[in-house]
PDB file of C-alpha atoms in Angstrom:
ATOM      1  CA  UNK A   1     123.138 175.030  38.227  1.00 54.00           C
ATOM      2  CA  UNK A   2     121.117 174.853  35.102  1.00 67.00           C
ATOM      3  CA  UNK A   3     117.748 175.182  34.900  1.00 83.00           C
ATOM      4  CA  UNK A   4     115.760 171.824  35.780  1.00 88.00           C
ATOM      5  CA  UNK A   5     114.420 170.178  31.867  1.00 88.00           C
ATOM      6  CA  UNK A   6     111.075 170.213  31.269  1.00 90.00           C
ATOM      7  CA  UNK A   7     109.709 166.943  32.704  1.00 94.00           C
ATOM      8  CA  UNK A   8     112.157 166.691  35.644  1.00 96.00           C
ATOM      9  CA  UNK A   9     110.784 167.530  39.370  1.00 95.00           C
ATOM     10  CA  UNK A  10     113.428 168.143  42.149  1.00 95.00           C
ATOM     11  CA  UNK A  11     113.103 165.346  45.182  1.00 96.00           C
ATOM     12  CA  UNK A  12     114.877 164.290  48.227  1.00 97.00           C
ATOM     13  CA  UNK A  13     116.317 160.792  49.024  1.00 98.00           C
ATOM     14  CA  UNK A  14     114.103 159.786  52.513  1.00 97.00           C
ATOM     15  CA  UNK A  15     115.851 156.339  52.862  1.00 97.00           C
ATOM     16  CA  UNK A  16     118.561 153.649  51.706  1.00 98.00           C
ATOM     17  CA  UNK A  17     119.115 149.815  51.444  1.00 98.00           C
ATOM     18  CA  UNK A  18     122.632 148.438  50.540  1.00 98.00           C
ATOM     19  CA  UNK A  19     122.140 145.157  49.132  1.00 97.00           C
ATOM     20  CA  UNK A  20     125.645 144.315  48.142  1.00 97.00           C
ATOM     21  CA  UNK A  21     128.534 145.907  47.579  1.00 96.00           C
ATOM     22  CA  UNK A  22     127.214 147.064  44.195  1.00 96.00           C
ATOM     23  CA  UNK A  23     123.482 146.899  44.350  1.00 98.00           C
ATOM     24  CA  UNK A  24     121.268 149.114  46.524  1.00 98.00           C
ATOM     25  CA  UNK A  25     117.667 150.627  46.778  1.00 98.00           C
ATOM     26  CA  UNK A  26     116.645 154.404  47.077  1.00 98.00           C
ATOM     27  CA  UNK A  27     113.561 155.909  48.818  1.00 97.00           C
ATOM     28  CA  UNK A  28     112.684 158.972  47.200  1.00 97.00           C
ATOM     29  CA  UNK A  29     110.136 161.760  47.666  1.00 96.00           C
ATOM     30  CA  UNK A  30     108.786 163.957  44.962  1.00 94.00           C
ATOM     31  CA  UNK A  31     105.355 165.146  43.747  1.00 91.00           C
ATOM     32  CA  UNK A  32     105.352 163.045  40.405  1.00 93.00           C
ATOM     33  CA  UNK A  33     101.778 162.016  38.816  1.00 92.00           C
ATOM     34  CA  UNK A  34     100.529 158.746  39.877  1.00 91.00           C
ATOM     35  CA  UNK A  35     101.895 155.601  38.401  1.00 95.00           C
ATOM     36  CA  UNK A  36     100.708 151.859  37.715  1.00 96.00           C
ATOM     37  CA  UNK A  37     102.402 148.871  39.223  1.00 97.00           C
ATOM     38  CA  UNK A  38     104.578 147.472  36.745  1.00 97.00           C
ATOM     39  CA  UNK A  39     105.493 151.110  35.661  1.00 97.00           C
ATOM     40  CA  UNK A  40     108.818 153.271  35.535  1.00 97.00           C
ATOM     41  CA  UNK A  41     109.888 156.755  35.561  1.00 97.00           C
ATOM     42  CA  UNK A  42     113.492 158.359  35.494  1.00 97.00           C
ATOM     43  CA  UNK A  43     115.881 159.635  37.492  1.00 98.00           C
ATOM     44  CA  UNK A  44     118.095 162.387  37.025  1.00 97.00           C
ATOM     45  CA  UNK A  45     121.482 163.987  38.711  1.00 96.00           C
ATOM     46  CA  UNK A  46     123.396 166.733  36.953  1.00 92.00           C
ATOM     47  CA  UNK A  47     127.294 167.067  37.204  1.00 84.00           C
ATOM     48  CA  UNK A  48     129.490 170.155  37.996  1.00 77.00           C
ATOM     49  CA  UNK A  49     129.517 171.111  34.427  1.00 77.00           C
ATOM     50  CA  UNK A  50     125.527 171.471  34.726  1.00 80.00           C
ATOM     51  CA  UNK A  51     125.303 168.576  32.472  1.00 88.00           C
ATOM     52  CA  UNK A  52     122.299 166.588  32.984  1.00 94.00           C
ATOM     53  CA  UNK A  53     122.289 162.673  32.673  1.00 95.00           C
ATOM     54  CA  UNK A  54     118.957 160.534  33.233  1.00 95.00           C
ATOM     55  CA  UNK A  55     118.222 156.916  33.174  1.00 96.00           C
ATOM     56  CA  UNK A  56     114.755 154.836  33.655  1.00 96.00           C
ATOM     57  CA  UNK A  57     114.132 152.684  36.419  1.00 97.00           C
ATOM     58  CA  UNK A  58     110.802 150.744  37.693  1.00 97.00           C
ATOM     59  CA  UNK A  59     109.172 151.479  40.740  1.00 97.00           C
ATOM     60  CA  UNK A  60     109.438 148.461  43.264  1.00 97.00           C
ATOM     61  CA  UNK A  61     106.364 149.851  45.719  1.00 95.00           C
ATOM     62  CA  UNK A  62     102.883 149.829  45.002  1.00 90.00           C
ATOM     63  CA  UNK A  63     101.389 153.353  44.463  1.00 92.00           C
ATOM     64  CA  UNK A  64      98.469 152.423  46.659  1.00 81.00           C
ATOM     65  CA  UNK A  65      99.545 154.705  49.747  1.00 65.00           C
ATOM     66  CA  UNK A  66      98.447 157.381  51.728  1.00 54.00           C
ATOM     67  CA  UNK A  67      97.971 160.741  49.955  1.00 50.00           C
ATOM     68  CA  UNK A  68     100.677 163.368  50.230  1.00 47.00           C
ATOM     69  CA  UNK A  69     104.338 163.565  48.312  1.00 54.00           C
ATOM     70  CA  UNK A  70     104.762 160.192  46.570  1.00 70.00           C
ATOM     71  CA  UNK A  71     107.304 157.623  47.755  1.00 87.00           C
ATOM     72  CA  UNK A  72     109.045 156.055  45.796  1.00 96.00           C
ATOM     73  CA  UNK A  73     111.935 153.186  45.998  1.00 97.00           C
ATOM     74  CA  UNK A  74     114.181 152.206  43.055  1.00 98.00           C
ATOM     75  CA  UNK A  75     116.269 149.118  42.974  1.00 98.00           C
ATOM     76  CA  UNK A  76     119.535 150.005  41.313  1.00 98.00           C
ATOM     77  CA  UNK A  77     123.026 148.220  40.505  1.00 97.00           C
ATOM     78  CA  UNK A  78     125.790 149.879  39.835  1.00 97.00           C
ATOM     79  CA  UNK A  79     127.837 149.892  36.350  1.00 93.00           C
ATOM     80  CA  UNK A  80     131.060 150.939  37.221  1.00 91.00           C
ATOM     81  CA  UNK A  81     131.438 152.853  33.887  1.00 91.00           C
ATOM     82  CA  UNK A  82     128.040 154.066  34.460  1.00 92.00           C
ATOM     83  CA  UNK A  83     127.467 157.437  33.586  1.00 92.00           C
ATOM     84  CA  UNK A  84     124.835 157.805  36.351  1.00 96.00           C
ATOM     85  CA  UNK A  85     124.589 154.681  38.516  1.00 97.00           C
ATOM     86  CA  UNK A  86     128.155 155.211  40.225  1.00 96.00           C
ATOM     87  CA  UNK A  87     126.433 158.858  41.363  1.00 96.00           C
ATOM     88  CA  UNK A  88     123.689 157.648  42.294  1.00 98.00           C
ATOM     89  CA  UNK A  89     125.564 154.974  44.500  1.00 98.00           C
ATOM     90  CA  UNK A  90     126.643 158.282  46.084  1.00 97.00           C
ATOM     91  CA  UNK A  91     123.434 159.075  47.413  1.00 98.00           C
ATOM     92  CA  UNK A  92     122.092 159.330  51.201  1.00 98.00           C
ATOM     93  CA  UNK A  93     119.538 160.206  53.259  1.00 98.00           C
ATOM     94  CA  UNK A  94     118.697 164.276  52.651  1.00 98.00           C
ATOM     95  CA  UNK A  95     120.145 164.746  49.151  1.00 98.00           C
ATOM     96  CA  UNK A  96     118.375 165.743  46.218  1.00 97.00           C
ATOM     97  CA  UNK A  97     117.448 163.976  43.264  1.00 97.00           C
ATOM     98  CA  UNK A  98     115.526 164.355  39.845  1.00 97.00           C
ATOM     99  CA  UNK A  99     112.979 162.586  38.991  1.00 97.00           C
ATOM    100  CA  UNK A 100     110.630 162.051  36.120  1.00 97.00           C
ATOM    101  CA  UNK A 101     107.210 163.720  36.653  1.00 96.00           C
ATOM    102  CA  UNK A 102     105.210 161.460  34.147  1.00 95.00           C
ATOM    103  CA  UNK A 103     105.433 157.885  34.621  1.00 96.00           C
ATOM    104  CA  UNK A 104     105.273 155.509  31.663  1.00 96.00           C
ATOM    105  CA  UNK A 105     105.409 151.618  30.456  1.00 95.00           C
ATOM    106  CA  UNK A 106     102.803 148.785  29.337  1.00 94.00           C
ATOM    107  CA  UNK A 107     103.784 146.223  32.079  1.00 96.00           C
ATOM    108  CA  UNK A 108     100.821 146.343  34.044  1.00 97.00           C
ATOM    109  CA  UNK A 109      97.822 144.362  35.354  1.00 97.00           C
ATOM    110  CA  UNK A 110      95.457 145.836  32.964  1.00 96.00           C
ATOM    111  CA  UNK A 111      97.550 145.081  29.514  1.00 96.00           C
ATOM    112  CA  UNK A 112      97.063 141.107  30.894  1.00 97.00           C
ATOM    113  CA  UNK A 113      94.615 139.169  28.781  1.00 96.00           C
ATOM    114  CA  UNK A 114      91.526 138.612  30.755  1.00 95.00           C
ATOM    115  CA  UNK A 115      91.605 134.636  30.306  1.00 96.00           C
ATOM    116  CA  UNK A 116      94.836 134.727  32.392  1.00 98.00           C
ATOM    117  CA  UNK A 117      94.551 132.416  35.537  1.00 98.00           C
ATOM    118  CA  UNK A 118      98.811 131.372  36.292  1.00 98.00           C
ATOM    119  CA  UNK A 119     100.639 134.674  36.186  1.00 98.00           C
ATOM    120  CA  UNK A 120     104.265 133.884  35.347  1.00 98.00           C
ATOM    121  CA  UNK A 121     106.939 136.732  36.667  1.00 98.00           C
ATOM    122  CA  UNK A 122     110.172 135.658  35.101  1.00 98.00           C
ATOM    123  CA  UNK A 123     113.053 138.588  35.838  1.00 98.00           C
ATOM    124  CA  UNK A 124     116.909 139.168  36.268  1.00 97.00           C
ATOM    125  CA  UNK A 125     119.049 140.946  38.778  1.00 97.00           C
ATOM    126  CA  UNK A 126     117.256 144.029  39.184  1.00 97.00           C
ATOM    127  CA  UNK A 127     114.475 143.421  37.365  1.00 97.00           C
ATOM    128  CA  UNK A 128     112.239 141.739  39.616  1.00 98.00           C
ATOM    129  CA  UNK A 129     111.494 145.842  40.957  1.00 97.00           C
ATOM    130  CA  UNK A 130     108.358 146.159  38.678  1.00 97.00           C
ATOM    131  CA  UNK A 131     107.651 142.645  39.870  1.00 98.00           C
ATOM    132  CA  UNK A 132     107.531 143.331  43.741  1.00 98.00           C
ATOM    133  CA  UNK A 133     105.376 146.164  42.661  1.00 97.00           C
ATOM    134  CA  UNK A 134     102.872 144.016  40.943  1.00 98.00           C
ATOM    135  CA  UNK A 135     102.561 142.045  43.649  1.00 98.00           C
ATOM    136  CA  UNK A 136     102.045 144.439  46.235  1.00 95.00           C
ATOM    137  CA  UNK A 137      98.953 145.116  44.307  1.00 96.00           C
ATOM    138  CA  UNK A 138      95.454 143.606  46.373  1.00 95.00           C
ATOM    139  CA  UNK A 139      94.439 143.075  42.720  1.00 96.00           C
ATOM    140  CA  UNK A 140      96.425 140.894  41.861  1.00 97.00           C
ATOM    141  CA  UNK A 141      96.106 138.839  44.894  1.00 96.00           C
ATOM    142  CA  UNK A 142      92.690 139.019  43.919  1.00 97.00           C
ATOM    143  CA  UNK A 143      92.772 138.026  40.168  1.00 98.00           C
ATOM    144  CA  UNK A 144      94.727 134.869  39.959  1.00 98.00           C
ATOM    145  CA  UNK A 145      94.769 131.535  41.157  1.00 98.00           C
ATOM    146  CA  UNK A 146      98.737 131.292  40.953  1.00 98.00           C
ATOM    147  CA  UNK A 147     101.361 133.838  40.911  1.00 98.00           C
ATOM    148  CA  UNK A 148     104.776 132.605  40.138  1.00 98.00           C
ATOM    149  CA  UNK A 149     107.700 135.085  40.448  1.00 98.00           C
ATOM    150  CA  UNK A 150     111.143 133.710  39.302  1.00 98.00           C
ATOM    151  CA  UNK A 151     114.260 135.497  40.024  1.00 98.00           C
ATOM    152  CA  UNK A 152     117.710 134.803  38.452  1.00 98.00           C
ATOM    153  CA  UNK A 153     121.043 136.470  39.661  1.00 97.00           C
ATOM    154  CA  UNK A 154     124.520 135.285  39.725  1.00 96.00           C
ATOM    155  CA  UNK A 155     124.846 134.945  43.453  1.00 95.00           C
ATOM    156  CA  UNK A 156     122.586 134.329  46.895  1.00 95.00           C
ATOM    157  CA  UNK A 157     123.577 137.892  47.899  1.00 95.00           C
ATOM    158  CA  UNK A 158     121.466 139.058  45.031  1.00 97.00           C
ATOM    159  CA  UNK A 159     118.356 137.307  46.259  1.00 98.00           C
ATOM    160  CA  UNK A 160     117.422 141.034  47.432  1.00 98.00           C
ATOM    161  CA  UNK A 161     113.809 141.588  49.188  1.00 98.00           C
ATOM    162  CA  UNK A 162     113.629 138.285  51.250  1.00 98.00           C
ATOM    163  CA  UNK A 163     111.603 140.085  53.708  1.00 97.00           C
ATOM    164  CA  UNK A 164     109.101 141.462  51.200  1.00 97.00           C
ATOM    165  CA  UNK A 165     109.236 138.071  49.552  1.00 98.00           C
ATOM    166  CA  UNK A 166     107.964 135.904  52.650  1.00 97.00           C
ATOM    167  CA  UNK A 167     105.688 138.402  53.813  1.00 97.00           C
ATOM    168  CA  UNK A 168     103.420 138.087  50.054  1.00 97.00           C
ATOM    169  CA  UNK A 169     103.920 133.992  50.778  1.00 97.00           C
ATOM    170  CA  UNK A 170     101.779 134.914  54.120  1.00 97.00           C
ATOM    171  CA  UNK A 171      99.562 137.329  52.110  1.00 97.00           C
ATOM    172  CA  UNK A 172      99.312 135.341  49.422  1.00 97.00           C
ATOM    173  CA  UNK A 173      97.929 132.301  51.333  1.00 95.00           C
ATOM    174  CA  UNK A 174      99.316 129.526  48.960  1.00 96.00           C
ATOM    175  CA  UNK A 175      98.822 131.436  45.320  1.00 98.00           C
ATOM    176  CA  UNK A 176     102.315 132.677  45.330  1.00 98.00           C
ATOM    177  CA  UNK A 177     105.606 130.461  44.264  1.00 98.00           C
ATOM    178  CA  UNK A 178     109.007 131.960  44.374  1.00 98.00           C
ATOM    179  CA  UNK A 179     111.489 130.159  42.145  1.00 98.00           C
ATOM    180  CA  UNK A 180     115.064 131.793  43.079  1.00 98.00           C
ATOM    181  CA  UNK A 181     117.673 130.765  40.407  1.00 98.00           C
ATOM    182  CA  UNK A 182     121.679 131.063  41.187  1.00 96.00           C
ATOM    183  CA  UNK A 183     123.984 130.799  38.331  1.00 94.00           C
ATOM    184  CA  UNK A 184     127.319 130.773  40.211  1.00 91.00           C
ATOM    185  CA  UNK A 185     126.435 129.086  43.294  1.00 91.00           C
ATOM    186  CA  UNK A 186     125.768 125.037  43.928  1.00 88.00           C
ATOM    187  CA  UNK A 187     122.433 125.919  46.556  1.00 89.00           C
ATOM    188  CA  UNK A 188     120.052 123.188  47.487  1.00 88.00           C
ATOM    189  CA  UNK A 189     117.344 125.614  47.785  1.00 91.00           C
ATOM    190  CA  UNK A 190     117.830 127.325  44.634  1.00 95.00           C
ATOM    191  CA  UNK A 191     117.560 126.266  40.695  1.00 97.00           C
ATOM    192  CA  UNK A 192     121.305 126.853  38.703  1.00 96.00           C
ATOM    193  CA  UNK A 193     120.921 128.079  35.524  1.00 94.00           C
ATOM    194  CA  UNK A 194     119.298 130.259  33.009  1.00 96.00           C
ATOM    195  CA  UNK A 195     116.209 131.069  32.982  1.00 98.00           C
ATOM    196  CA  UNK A 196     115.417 129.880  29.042  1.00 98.00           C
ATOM    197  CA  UNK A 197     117.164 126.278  29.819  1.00 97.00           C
ATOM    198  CA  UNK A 198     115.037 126.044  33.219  1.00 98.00           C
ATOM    199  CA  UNK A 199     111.799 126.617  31.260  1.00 98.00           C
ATOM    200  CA  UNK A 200     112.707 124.736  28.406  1.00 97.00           C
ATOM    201  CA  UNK A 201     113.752 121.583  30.315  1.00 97.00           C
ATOM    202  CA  UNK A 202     110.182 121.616  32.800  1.00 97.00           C
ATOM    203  CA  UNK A 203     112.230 122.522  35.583  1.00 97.00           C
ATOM    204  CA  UNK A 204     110.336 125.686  36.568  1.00 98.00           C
ATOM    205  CA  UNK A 205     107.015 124.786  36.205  1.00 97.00           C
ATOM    206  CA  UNK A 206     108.512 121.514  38.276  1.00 97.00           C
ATOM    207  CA  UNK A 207     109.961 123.919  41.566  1.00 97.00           C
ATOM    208  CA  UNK A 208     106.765 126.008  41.325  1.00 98.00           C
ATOM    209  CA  UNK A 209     104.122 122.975  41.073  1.00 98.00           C
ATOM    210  CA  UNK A 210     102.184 125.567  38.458  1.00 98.00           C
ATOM    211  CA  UNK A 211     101.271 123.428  34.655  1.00 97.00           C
ATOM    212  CA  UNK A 212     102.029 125.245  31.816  1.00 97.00           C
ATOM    213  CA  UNK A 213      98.984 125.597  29.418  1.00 97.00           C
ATOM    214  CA  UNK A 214      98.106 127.842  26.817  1.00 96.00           C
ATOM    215  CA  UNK A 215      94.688 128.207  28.445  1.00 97.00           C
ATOM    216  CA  UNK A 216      95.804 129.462  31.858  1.00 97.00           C
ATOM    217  CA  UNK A 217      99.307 131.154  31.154  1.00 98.00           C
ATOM    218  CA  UNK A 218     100.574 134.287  30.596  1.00 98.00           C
ATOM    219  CA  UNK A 219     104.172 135.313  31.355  1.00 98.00           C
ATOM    220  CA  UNK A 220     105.981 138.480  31.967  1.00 98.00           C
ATOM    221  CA  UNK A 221     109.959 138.880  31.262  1.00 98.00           C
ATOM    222  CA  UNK A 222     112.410 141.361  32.342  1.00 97.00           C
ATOM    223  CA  UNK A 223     116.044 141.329  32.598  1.00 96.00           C
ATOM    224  CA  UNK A 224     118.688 141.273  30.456  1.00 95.00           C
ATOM    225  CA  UNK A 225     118.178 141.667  26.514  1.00 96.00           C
ATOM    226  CA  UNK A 226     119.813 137.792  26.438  1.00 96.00           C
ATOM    227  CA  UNK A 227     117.148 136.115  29.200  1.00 97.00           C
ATOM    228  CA  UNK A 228     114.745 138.137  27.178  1.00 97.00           C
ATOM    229  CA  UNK A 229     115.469 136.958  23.195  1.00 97.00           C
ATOM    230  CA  UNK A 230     115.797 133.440  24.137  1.00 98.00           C
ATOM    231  CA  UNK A 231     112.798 132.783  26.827  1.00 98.00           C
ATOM    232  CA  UNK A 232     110.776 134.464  24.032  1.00 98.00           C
ATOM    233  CA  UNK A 233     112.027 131.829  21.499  1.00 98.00           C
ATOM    234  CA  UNK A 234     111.406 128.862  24.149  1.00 98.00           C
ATOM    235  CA  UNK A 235     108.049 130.209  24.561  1.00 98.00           C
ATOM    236  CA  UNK A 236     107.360 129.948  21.031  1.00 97.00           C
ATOM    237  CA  UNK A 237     108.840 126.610  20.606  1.00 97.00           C
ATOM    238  CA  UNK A 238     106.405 125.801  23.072  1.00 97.00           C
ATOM    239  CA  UNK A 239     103.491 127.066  21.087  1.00 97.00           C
ATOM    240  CA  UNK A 240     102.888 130.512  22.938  1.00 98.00           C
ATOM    241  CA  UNK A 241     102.125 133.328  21.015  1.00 97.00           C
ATOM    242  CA  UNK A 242     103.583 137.297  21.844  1.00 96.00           C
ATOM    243  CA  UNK A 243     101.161 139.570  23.290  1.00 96.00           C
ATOM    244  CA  UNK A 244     100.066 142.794  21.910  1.00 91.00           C
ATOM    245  CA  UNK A 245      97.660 144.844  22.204  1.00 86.00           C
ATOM    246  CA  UNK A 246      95.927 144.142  18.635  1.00 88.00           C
ATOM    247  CA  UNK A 247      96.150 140.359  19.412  1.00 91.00           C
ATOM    248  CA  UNK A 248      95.575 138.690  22.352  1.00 93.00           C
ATOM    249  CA  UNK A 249      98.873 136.344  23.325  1.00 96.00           C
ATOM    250  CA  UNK A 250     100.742 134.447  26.227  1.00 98.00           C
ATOM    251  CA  UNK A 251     104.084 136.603  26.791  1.00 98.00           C
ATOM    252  CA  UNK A 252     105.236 140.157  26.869  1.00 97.00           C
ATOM    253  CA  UNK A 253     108.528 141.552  27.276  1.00 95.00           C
ATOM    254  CA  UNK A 254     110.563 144.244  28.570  1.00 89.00           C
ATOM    255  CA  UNK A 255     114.674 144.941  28.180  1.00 83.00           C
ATOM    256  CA  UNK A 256     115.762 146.163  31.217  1.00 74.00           C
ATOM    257  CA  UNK A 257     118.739 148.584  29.924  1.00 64.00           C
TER     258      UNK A 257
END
């Protein structure tokens, strides 16, 4: 084995979900620096050649837990000409992984403008992790009047955390709307589209009975580069403005490979 790269920490799956045949969520213990909700840090396997191969993924669990070795879960879908997904796939209970030791990314409470009162979560297939983590989060509970968290996938099997999901609709007393959208599927209790069409057409604000106004909303998207581009462009057709940090705006962004 080659010696571990600066910025890499050795850890130990502690627990596995199997979602579908191809999408899955590791449990992983390591003594990384604290992260943010919203944040990500990388994983890392090397193979038998001692070459080492490392991709970012979001943390799906609050960091708000007892103090000790940090757990962490992942939600992760596998690309079958991955060059680390399939090996991670692999994984069980006892092996070891490698995992970033600094966590990074802007997708957090804090980097939401203050006049925010309708936070809008709009994600893709594996991208609603950072979501989940967000609201785990008492803060954010706390800090809005409405919480809308829209997730689009292909099929119902991808509709991952329905647990999770009802138990924030009991926390949440009322605040929180979940908007699940299925492409490939004719479901009465789910939207069929894309996510840019939904928005565009009224339908989401519709499903989650949460106006649209510039003076209450802020939006966060993650997914796919595609969702991304073109929500962005809807949300500027519809007179929102991209966030930054220099100037105060409705909608930020993040690519999610």
């Amino acid at each position: 084995m080659k010696e571990i790269p600066h910025g890499l920490i050795k850890g130990e799956v502690t627990g596995r979900i199997n979602w579908t045949d191809s999408e899955f969520s590791l449990q992983v213990t390591a003594e990384i620096s604290r992260y943010t909700a919203g944040q990500f840090t990388k994983l890392a396997l090397f193979d038998e050649a001692g070459e080492w191969t490392r991709r970012a993924y979001s943390f799906v669990n609050s960091p708000n837990q007892e103090k000790g070795q940090q757990v962490m879960e992942f939600l992760i879908i596998t690309v079958p000409d991955g060059q680390l997904s399939p090996r991670l796939d692999k994984l069980q209970v006892g092996d070891e992984v490698y995992v970033g030791k600094s966590p990074a990314g802007f997708m957090t409470l804090d980097e939401i403008p203050r006049y925010t009162k309708d936070l809008w979560l709009l994600s893709t297939g594996t991208a609603i992790g950072p979501f989940l983590s967000l609201l785990d989060e008492m803060d954010t509970q706390q800090r809005f009047d409405n919480v809308v968290l829209v997730h689009a996938v292909r099929t119902s099997g991808e509709l991952v955390y329905q647990d999770k999901i009802q138990q924030l609709e009991a926390r949440y007393q009322g605040k929180f709307h979940y908007v699940p959208v299925v492409s490939r599927e004719n479901r009465e209790e789910t939207l069929r589209g894309r996510i840019p069409a939904l928005l565009e057409a009224g339908e989401l604000e519709k499903v989650a009975g949460v106006p649209l106004t510039q003076e209450r909303s802020f939006f966060y998207l993650c997914g796919n580069p595609s969702m991304v581009k073109d929500t962005s462009e809807v949300l500027k057709q519809l007179d929102y403005q991209k966030h930054s940090r220099r100037s105060s705006g409705h909608f930020s962004s993040e690519n999610y490979w």
